C-alpha positions as a Markdown table, in Angstrom:
| # | Residue | x | y | z |
|---|---|---|---|---|
| 1 | Met | -29.1 | 13.1 | -2.2 |
| 2 | Ser | -30.0 | 15.9 | -4.6 |
| 3 | Asp | -28.1 | 16.6 | -7.8 |
| 4 | Leu | -27.3 | 20.1 | -6.5 |
| 5 | Ser | -25.6 | 18.6 | -3.4 |
| 6 | Leu | -23.6 | 16.3 | -5.6 |
| 7 | Ser | -22.5 | 19.1 | -7.9 |
| 8 | Arg | -21.3 | 21.2 | -4.9 |
| 9 | Leu | -19.4 | 18.2 | -3.5 |
| 10 | Arg | -17.7 | 17.4 | -6.9 |
| 11 | Pro | -14.6 | 19.5 | -6.1 |
| 12 | Val | -14.2 | 17.7 | -2.8 |
| 13 | Arg | -14.5 | 14.3 | -4.5 |
| 14 | Leu | -11.9 | 15.3 | -7.2 |
| 15 | Trp | -9.5 | 16.4 | -4.5 |
| 16 | Leu | -9.8 | 13.1 | -2.7 |
| 17 | Leu | -9.3 | 11.2 | -5.9 |
| 18 | Ala | -6.2 | 13.3 | -6.6 |
| 19 | Ala | -4.8 | 12.5 | -3.1 |
| 20 | Ala | -5.6 | 8.8 | -3.6 |
| 21 | Ala | -3.7 | 8.9 | -7.0 |
| 22 | Met | -0.7 | 10.5 | -5.3 |
| 23 | Ile | -0.7 | 7.7 | -2.7 |
| 24 | Phe | -0.9 | 5.1 | -5.4 |
| 25 | Leu | 2.2 | 6.6 | -7.1 |
| 26 | Thr | 4.0 | 6.8 | -3.8 |
| 27 | Leu | 3.2 | 3.1 | -3.1 |
| 28 | Ile | 4.7 | 2.2 | -6.5 |
| 29 | Val | 7.9 | 4.2 | -6.0 |
| 30 | Gly | 8.2 | 2.8 | -2.5 |
| 31 | Gly | 8.0 | -0.7 | -3.8 |
| 32 | Ala | 10.7 | 0.1 | -6.4 |
| 33 | Thr | 12.8 | 1.7 | -3.6 |
| 34 | Arg | 12.7 | -1.6 | -1.6 |
| 35 | Leu | 13.3 | -3.9 | -4.6 |
| 36 | Thr | 16.4 | -1.8 | -5.6 |
| 37 | Glu | 17.7 | -2.0 | -2.0 |
| 38 | Ser | 17.6 | 1.8 | -1.9 |
| 39 | Gly | 15.6 | 2.5 | 1.3 |
| 40 | Leu | 18.6 | 2.8 | 3.6 |
| 41 | Ser | 20.6 | 5.2 | 1.5 |
| 42 | Ile | 19.4 | 8.2 | 3.4 |
| 43 | Thr | 20.5 | 7.7 | 7.0 |
| 44 | Glu | 19.0 | 10.8 | 8.6 |
| 45 | Trp | 15.4 | 12.0 | 9.0 |
| 46 | Lys | 15.0 | 15.6 | 8.0 |
| 47 | Pro | 11.3 | 16.3 | 7.5 |
| 48 | Val | 11.9 | 19.9 | 6.3 |
| 49 | Thr | 15.5 | 20.3 | 5.0 |
| 50 | Gly | 15.4 | 16.8 | 3.5 |
| 51 | Val | 13.2 | 18.1 | 0.7 |
| 52 | Val | 16.4 | 19.4 | -1.0 |
| 53 | Pro | 18.9 | 16.8 | -2.1 |
| 54 | Pro | 22.7 | 17.3 | -1.8 |
| 55 | Leu | 23.8 | 20.1 | -4.2 |
| 56 | Thr | 27.5 | 20.1 | -3.9 |
| 57 | Gln | 30.2 | 17.4 | -4.1 |
| 58 | Gln | 31.0 | 17.9 | -0.4 |
| 59 | Ala | 27.3 | 17.4 | 0.5 |
| 60 | Trp | 27.1 | 14.3 | -1.6 |
| 61 | Gln | 30.3 | 12.9 | 0.0 |
| 62 | Ala | 28.9 | 13.5 | 3.5 |
| 63 | Glu | 25.7 | 11.5 | 2.6 |
| 64 | Phe | 27.8 | 8.7 | 1.1 |
| 65 | Asp | 30.0 | 8.6 | 4.2 |
| 66 | Gly | 26.9 | 8.3 | 6.4 |
| 67 | Tyr | 25.8 | 5.3 | 4.3 |
| 68 | Lys | 29.2 | 3.7 | 4.7 |
| 69 | Gln | 28.6 | 3.4 | 8.4 |
| 70 | Ile | 25.6 | 1.0 | 8.1 |
| 71 | Pro | 25.7 | -2.8 | 7.7 |
| 72 | Gln | 24.1 | -2.8 | 4.3 |
| 73 | Tyr | 27.0 | -1.0 | 2.7 |
| 74 | Arg | 29.7 | -3.1 | 4.4 |
| 75 | Glu | 28.0 | -6.4 | 3.6 |
| 76 | Leu | 26.3 | -5.8 | 0.3 |
| 77 | Asn | 27.6 | -2.7 | -1.4 |
| 78 | Glu | 31.2 | -2.2 | -0.2 |
| 79 | Gly | 33.3 | -0.6 | -3.0 |
| 80 | Met | 30.3 | 1.1 | -4.7 |
| 81 | Thr | 31.1 | 4.4 | -6.4 |
| 82 | Leu | 29.6 | 7.8 | -5.5 |
| 83 | Asn | 27.6 | 7.7 | -8.8 |
| 84 | Gln | 26.2 | 4.3 | -7.9 |
| 85 | Phe | 25.2 | 5.7 | -4.5 |
| 86 | Lys | 23.4 | 8.6 | -6.1 |
| 87 | Val | 21.1 | 6.2 | -8.0 |
| 88 | Ile | 19.9 | 4.5 | -4.8 |
| 89 | Tyr | 19.8 | 7.8 | -3.0 |
| 90 | Phe | 17.4 | 9.3 | -5.6 |
| 91 | Trp | 15.0 | 6.4 | -5.3 |
| 92 | Glu | 14.7 | 6.9 | -1.6 |
| 93 | Trp | 14.6 | 10.7 | -1.9 |
| 94 | Thr | 11.9 | 10.6 | -4.6 |
| 95 | His | 9.8 | 8.3 | -2.3 |
| 96 | Arg | 10.1 | 10.7 | 0.6 |
| 97 | Leu | 9.4 | 13.7 | -1.6 |
| 98 | Leu | 6.2 | 12.1 | -2.9 |
| 99 | Ala | 5.2 | 11.3 | 0.7 |
| 100 | Arg | 5.6 | 14.9 | 1.7 |
| 101 | Thr | 3.8 | 16.1 | -1.4 |
| 102 | Val | 0.8 | 13.8 | -0.6 |
| 103 | Gly | 0.6 | 15.5 | 2.8 |
| 104 | Met | 0.4 | 19.0 | 1.1 |
| 105 | Val | -2.0 | 17.8 | -1.6 |
| 106 | Phe | -4.3 | 16.6 | 1.2 |
| 107 | Leu | -3.9 | 19.3 | 3.8 |
| 108 | Leu | -4.0 | 22.6 | 1.8 |
| 109 | Pro | -7.2 | 21.9 | -0.2 |
| 110 | Phe | -8.7 | 20.4 | 3.0 |
| 111 | Leu | -8.2 | 23.7 | 4.8 |
| 112 | Val | -9.6 | 25.7 | 1.9 |
| 113 | Phe | -12.7 | 23.5 | 1.7 |
| 114 | Leu | -13.2 | 23.8 | 5.5 |
| 115 | Trp | -12.9 | 27.6 | 5.3 |
| 116 | Arg | -15.5 | 27.7 | 2.5 |
| 117 | Gly | -17.9 | 25.4 | 4.3 |
| 118 | Met | -17.8 | 22.8 | 1.5 |
| 119 | Ile | -17.3 | 19.7 | 3.7 |
| 120 | Pro | -20.3 | 18.3 | 5.6 |
| 121 | Lys | -19.7 | 18.1 | 9.3 |
| 122 | His | -20.0 | 14.4 | 9.6 |
| 123 | Leu | -17.1 | 14.0 | 7.1 |
| 124 | Gln | -14.8 | 16.5 | 8.8 |
| 125 | Trp | -13.7 | 14.3 | 11.7 |
| 126 | Arg | -13.1 | 11.4 | 9.3 |
| 127 | Leu | -10.9 | 13.5 | 7.1 |
| 128 | Trp | -9.0 | 14.8 | 10.1 |
| 129 | Gly | -8.5 | 11.2 | 11.2 |
| 130 | Ile | -7.1 | 10.4 | 7.7 |
| 131 | Phe | -4.7 | 13.3 | 7.9 |
| 132 | Ala | -3.5 | 12.2 | 11.4 |
| 133 | Gly | -3.0 | 8.7 | 10.0 |
| 134 | Gly | -0.8 | 10.2 | 7.2 |
| 135 | Ala | 1.3 | 12.1 | 9.7 |
| 136 | Ala | 1.7 | 8.9 | 11.7 |
| 137 | Leu | 2.7 | 7.1 | 8.5 |
| 138 | Gly | 5.7 | 9.4 | 8.2 |
| 139 | Val | 6.9 | 8.6 | 11.7 |
| 140 | Val | 6.4 | 4.9 | 11.1 |
| 141 | Gly | 8.4 | 5.2 | 7.9 |
| 142 | Trp | 11.4 | 6.5 | 9.8 |
| 143 | Trp | 10.9 | 3.9 | 12.5 |
| 144 | Met | 11.1 | 1.3 | 9.7 |
| 145 | Val | 14.2 | 2.8 | 8.1 |
| 146 | Ser | 15.9 | 3.1 | 11.5 |
| 147 | Ser | 15.8 | -0.7 | 11.9 |
| 148 | Gly | 18.6 | -1.1 | 9.3 |
| 149 | Leu | 20.9 | 1.8 | 10.2 |
| 150 | Ala | 24.0 | 2.1 | 12.3 |
| 151 | Gly | 23.8 | 0.0 | 15.5 |
| 152 | Ser | 21.8 | -2.7 | 13.8 |
| 153 | Asp | 23.1 | -6.0 | 12.4 |
| 154 | Arg | 20.6 | -5.9 | 9.6 |
| 155 | Val | 21.3 | -5.3 | 5.9 |
| 156 | Ser | 17.6 | -4.4 | 5.2 |
| 157 | Val | 14.7 | -3.0 | 7.2 |
| 158 | Ser | 12.7 | -5.2 | 9.6 |
| 159 | Gln | 10.0 | -7.2 | 7.8 |
| 160 | Tyr | 7.7 | -6.5 | 10.8 |
| 161 | Arg | 8.1 | -2.7 | 10.3 |
| 162 | Leu | 8.0 | -2.9 | 6.6 |
| 163 | Ala | 4.7 | -4.8 | 6.6 |
| 164 | Phe | 3.1 | -2.4 | 9.1 |
| 165 | His | 4.3 | 0.6 | 7.1 |
| 166 | Leu | 2.9 | -0.7 | 3.8 |
| 167 | Thr | -0.4 | -1.9 | 5.4 |
| 168 | Leu | -1.0 | 1.5 | 7.1 |
| 169 | Ala | -0.3 | 3.3 | 3.8 |
| 170 | Cys | -2.8 | 1.0 | 2.0 |
| 171 | Ala | -5.4 | 1.5 | 4.8 |
| 172 | Ile | -5.1 | 5.3 | 4.4 |
| 173 | Phe | -5.4 | 4.9 | 0.6 |
| 174 | Ala | -8.6 | 2.8 | 1.1 |
| 175 | Ala | -10.1 | 5.3 | 3.5 |
| 176 | Ile | -9.6 | 8.2 | 1.0 |
| 177 | Leu | -10.8 | 6.3 | -2.0 |
| 178 | Trp | -13.9 | 5.0 | -0.1 |
| 179 | Thr | -14.8 | 8.5 | 1.1 |
| 180 | Ala | -14.4 | 9.8 | -2.5 |
| 181 | Gln | -16.6 | 7.1 | -3.9 |
| 182 | Gln | -19.3 | 8.0 | -1.3 |
| 183 | Leu | -19.6 | 11.5 | -2.8 |
| 184 | Arg | -21.4 | 10.3 | -6.0 |
| 185 | Pro | -24.8 | 8.9 | -6.8 |
| 186 | Gln | -25.7 | 5.9 | -4.7 |
| 187 | Ala | -26.2 | 2.5 | -6.3 |
| 188 | Pro | -29.4 | 0.6 | -5.8 |
| 189 | Pro | -29.6 | -1.7 | -2.7 |
| 190 | Met | -27.6 | -5.0 | -3.2 |
| 191 | Pro | -28.2 | -8.5 | -1.7 |
| 192 | Ala | -26.5 | -8.8 | 1.6 |
| 193 | Arg | -24.4 | -11.8 | 0.5 |
| 194 | Leu | -22.9 | -9.7 | -2.3 |
| 195 | Arg | -22.1 | -6.8 | 0.0 |
| 196 | Val | -20.5 | -9.1 | 2.6 |
| 197 | Thr | -18.4 | -11.0 | 0.0 |
| 198 | Ala | -17.2 | -7.8 | -1.6 |
| 199 | Ala | -16.1 | -6.5 | 1.8 |
| 200 | Val | -14.4 | -9.8 | 2.6 |
| 201 | Leu | -12.5 | -9.7 | -0.6 |
| 202 | Met | -11.3 | -6.1 | 0.0 |
| 203 | Leu | -10.0 | -7.1 | 3.5 |
| 204 | Leu | -8.4 | -10.3 | 2.3 |
| 205 | Val | -6.5 | -8.3 | -0.4 |
| 206 | Leu | -5.3 | -5.9 | 2.3 |
| 207 | Leu | -4.1 | -8.9 | 4.3 |
| 208 | Gln | -2.4 | -10.3 | 1.3 |
| 209 | Ile | -0.5 | -7.1 | 0.8 |
| 210 | Tyr | 0.6 | -7.3 | 4.4 |
| 211 | Leu | 1.8 | -10.9 | 3.8 |
| 212 | Gly | 3.5 | -9.9 | 0.5 |
| 213 | Ala | 5.5 | -7.3 | 2.5 |
| 214 | Leu | 6.6 | -10.1 | 4.9 |
| 215 | Val | 7.6 | -12.1 | 1.9 |
| 216 | Ala | 9.6 | -9.2 | 0.5 |
| 217 | Gly | 11.1 | -8.2 | 3.8 |
| 218 | Ser | 12.2 | -11.7 | 4.8 |
| 219 | Gly | 13.5 | -12.6 | 1.3 |
| 220 | Ala | 11.0 | -15.5 | 1.2 |
| 221 | Gly | 10.4 | -15.0 | -2.5 |
| 222 | Leu | 14.0 | -15.9 | -3.3 |
| 223 | Val | 13.6 | -19.4 | -2.1 |
| 224 | Tyr | 11.2 | -22.3 | -2.9 |
| 225 | Asn | 10.9 | -21.1 | -6.5 |
| 226 | Thr | 8.6 | -24.0 | -7.6 |
| 227 | Trp | 4.9 | -24.1 | -8.2 |
| 228 | Pro | 2.4 | -25.6 | -7.4 |
| 229 | Thr | 4.6 | -27.4 | -4.9 |
| 230 | Ile | 6.6 | -25.7 | -2.2 |
| 231 | Asp | 9.5 | -27.5 | -0.5 |
| 232 | Gly | 8.5 | -30.7 | -2.4 |
| 233 | Ser | 4.8 | -30.8 | -1.7 |
| 234 | Phe | 1.6 | -28.7 | -2.0 |
| 235 | Ile | 1.4 | -28.5 | 1.8 |
| 236 | Pro | 4.8 | -28.7 | 3.6 |
| 237 | Ala | 5.4 | -30.8 | 6.7 |
| 238 | Leu | 4.2 | -29.2 | 9.9 |
| 239 | Asp | 7.6 | -29.6 | 11.6 |
| 240 | Ser | 9.1 | -27.5 | 8.7 |
| 241 | Leu | 6.4 | -24.9 | 8.9 |
| 242 | Leu | 6.7 | -24.5 | 12.7 |
| 243 | His | 10.3 | -25.3 | 13.6 |
| 244 | Met | 11.0 | -21.9 | 15.2 |
| 245 | Thr | 10.2 | -21.2 | 18.9 |
| 246 | Pro | 8.0 | -19.6 | 20.0 |
| 247 | Ala | 5.7 | -20.8 | 17.3 |
| 248 | Trp | 4.4 | -17.4 | 16.3 |
| 249 | Arg | 7.8 | -16.4 | 15.0 |
| 250 | Asn | 7.3 | -18.8 | 12.1 |
| 251 | Phe | 4.6 | -16.6 | 10.6 |
| 252 | Phe | 7.0 | -13.7 | 10.3 |
| 253 | Glu | 10.5 | -15.1 | 10.1 |
| 254 | Asn | 10.3 | -18.7 | 8.7 |
| 255 | Thr | 10.7 | -18.1 | 4.9 |
| 256 | Leu | 8.8 | -21.4 | 4.2 |
| 257 | Thr | 5.8 | -20.4 | 6.4 |
| 258 | Val | 5.8 | -16.8 | 5.2 |
| 259 | Gln | 5.7 | -17.9 | 1.5 |
| 260 | Phe | 3.2 | -20.7 | 2.2 |
| 261 | Asp | 0.8 | -18.3 | 3.9 |
| 262 | His | 1.1 | -15.9 | 1.0 |
| 263 | Arg | 0.2 | -18.7 | -1.4 |
| 264 | Met | -2.7 | -20.0 | 0.6 |
| 265 | Val | -4.3 | -16.6 | 1.0 |
| 266 | Ala | -3.9 | -16.0 | -2.8 |
| 267 | Tyr | -5.7 | -19.2 | -3.5 |
| 268 | Thr | -8.5 | -18.2 | -1.1 |
| 269 | Ile | -8.9 | -14.8 | -2.7 |
| 270 | Trp | -9.0 | -16.2 | -6.2 |
| 271 | Gly | -11.7 | -18.8 | -5.2 |
| 272 | Ile | -13.9 | -16.2 | -3.4 |
| 273 | Ala | -13.5 | -13.8 | -6.3 |
| 274 | Val | -14.6 | -16.3 | -8.9 |
| 275 | Leu | -17.6 | -17.5 | -6.8 |
| 276 | His | -18.5 | -13.9 | -6.1 |
| 277 | Ala | -18.5 | -13.1 | -9.8 |
| 278 | Leu | -20.7 | -16.1 | -10.5 |
| 279 | Asp | -23.1 | -15.1 | -7.8 |
| 280 | Ala | -23.2 | -11.5 | -9.2 |
| 281 | Trp | -23.8 | -12.9 | -12.7 |
| 282 | Thr | -26.7 | -15.1 | -11.6 |
| 283 | Ser | -28.2 | -12.3 | -9.5 |
| 284 | Arg | -27.7 | -9.7 | -12.2 |
| 285 | Arg | -26.4 | -7.3 | -9.6 |
| 286 | Gly | -23.0 | -5.7 | -9.4 |
| 287 | Val | -21.8 | -7.8 | -12.4 |
| 288 | Ala | -19.3 | -5.4 | -13.9 |
| 289 | Gly | -17.5 | -4.8 | -10.7 |
| 290 | Ala | -17.4 | -8.5 | -9.6 |
| 291 | Leu | -16.1 | -9.6 | -13.0 |
| 292 | Thr | -13.5 | -6.9 | -13.0 |
| 293 | Val | -12.3 | -8.0 | -9.6 |
| 294 | Ala | -12.2 | -11.7 | -10.6 |
| 295 | Ile | -10.3 | -11.0 | -13.8 |
| 296 | Leu | -7.7 | -8.7 | -12.0 |
| 297 | Val | -7.3 | -11.3 | -9.2 |
| 298 | Thr | -6.7 | -14.0 | -11.8 |
| 299 | Leu | -4.1 | -11.9 | -13.6 |
| 300 | Gln | -2.4 | -11.0 | -10.3 |
| 301 | Ala | -2.2 | -14.7 | -9.2 |
| 302 | Thr | -0.7 | -15.6 | -12.6 |
| 303 | Leu | 1.8 | -12.8 | -12.4 |
| 304 | Gly | 2.7 | -13.9 | -8.8 |
| 305 | Ile | 3.4 | -17.4 | -10.0 |
| 306 | Val | 5.6 | -16.2 | -12.9 |
| 307 | Thr | 7.5 | -13.8 | -10.6 |
| 308 | Leu | 8.2 | -16.7 | -8.2 |
| 309 | Leu | 9.3 | -19.1 | -11.0 |
| 310 | Tyr | 11.7 | -16.4 | -12.3 |
| 311 | Gln | 13.1 | -15.8 | -8.8 |
| 312 | Val | 11.7 | -12.4 | -8.3 |
| 313 | Ala | 13.3 | -10.7 | -11.4 |
| 314 | Leu | 13.1 | -7.0 | -10.9 |
| 315 | Pro | 10.7 | -6.1 | -13.8 |
| 316 | Leu | 8.3 | -8.9 | -12.8 |
| 317 | Ala | 8.5 | -8.0 | -9.1 |
| 318 | Leu | 7.8 | -4.3 | -9.8 |
| 319 | Thr | 4.8 | -5.3 | -11.9 |
| 320 | His | 3.5 | -7.7 | -9.4 |
| 321 | Gln | 3.6 | -5.1 | -6.6 |
| 322 | Met | 2.0 | -2.4 | -8.7 |
| 323 | Phe | -0.7 | -4.7 | -9.8 |
| 324 | Ala | -1.5 | -5.6 | -6.2 |
| 325 | Ile | -2.4 | -2.0 | -5.6 |
| 326 | Val | -4.6 | -2.1 | -8.8 |
| 327 | Val | -6.4 | -5.1 | -7.5 |
| 328 | Phe | -6.9 | -3.5 | -4.1 |
| 329 | Thr | -8.2 | -0.3 | -5.7 |
| 330 | Ala | -10.8 | -2.4 | -7.7 |
| 331 | Thr | -11.9 | -4.2 | -4.5 |
| 332 | Ile | -12.4 | -0.9 | -2.7 |
| 333 | Ala | -14.4 | 0.6 | -5.5 |
| 334 | His | -16.5 | -2.5 | -5.9 |
| 335 | Ala | -17.2 | -3.0 | -2.1 |
| 336 | Glu | -18.2 | 0.6 | -1.7 |
| 337 | Arg | -20.4 | 0.5 | -4.8 |
| 338 | Leu | -22.3 | -2.5 | -3.3 |
| 339 | Ser | -22.6 | -1.0 | 0.1 |
| 340 | His | -26.0 | 0.4 | 1.0 |
| 341 | His | -27.2 | 2.9 | 3.5 |
| 342 | Glu | -30.8 | 3.6 | 4.2 |
| 343 | Val | -30.0 | 7.3 | 5.1 |
| 344 | Ser | -28.4 | 9.5 | 2.6 |
| 345 | Arg | -24.6 | 9.6 | 3.2 |
| 346 | Val | -24.3 | 13.3 | 2.6 |
| 347 | Pro | -26.9 | 15.9 | 3.8 |
| 348 | Ser | -29.1 | 17.3 | 1.1 |
| 349 | Ala | -28.2 | 20.8 | 2.1 |
| 350 | Val | -24.6 | 21.9 | 1.9 |
| 351 | Pro | -23.6 | 25.0 | 3.9 |
| 352 | Val | -23.3 | 28.1 | 1.8 |
| 353 | Glu | -19.7 | 28.8 | 0.8 |
| 354 | Gln | -18.2 | 31.8 | 2.5 |
| 355 | Gly | -17.5 | 34.6 | 0.1 |
| 356 | Ala | -19.7 | 32.9 | -2.5 |
């Protein structure tokens, strides 16, 4: 790839990085929204008019009255004041506003770049796919929220839907960041084992984020607050792990199994990250990225243990969730950096911009 091609693609890369940064922020605010039990405060889906929050006392009271109709208010927050409601409302409203803003940050520059002929054809379909995924994410978000509204017996959203919503958001984030990283100078070829291990780490971290959402959605982090043992031993009895029928339900609803799975995958990620860093060190290839991933994974594992021991105290839980996205970001960047393609990933000739 020529330096001229890279310079012409630089605005596209910066745009994608900006979109990824916006998603990162949205993920953090979304986590705070869940941890503060704010996600069910807005009981209607208004994709357009919902951009504007209530502006009058009457409008605020109408929103509050809608919230009073759902199980969460009756069982957890009965008697809360209107001012207290406004706090949880603005957490959810901010999360939705950020999500809408991400859509605009992605779509509007995308259309401009297309019009000016600045995006290679082989990337156009991928970027349209990412945009479609983002649109689907909004629908999935409302599907998730609806699981805890009037007509439900839940005081929180379904952990199944929460985990799917978060994982889809992370997958979109990964796709954008990976694409942005491809629009810069290519690293030298790396040994196959390093490339494979880096990719495995990235996928395992995504799986761990999914499992973390199950832990959060099921309340599994609020029980078994000991380490390294869980329910009295390092590996609990099988009849405790699989006491629900059918057996598959244990992996989503049994708080012991959900937390145990999260722990075991964490140990696996840490072990692979350390071995990968040692391999990179001895190979003298990809050392900086591998060491960064290993250090971040170690810090995140330590933070997870402390969060568990302190029974998911809000500041610790928020930090743990935010750091999970930091670790995921590092694994994406590292895996992409180690990936190798024999053919240039971007054509050497970029179409001439219209009107240039």
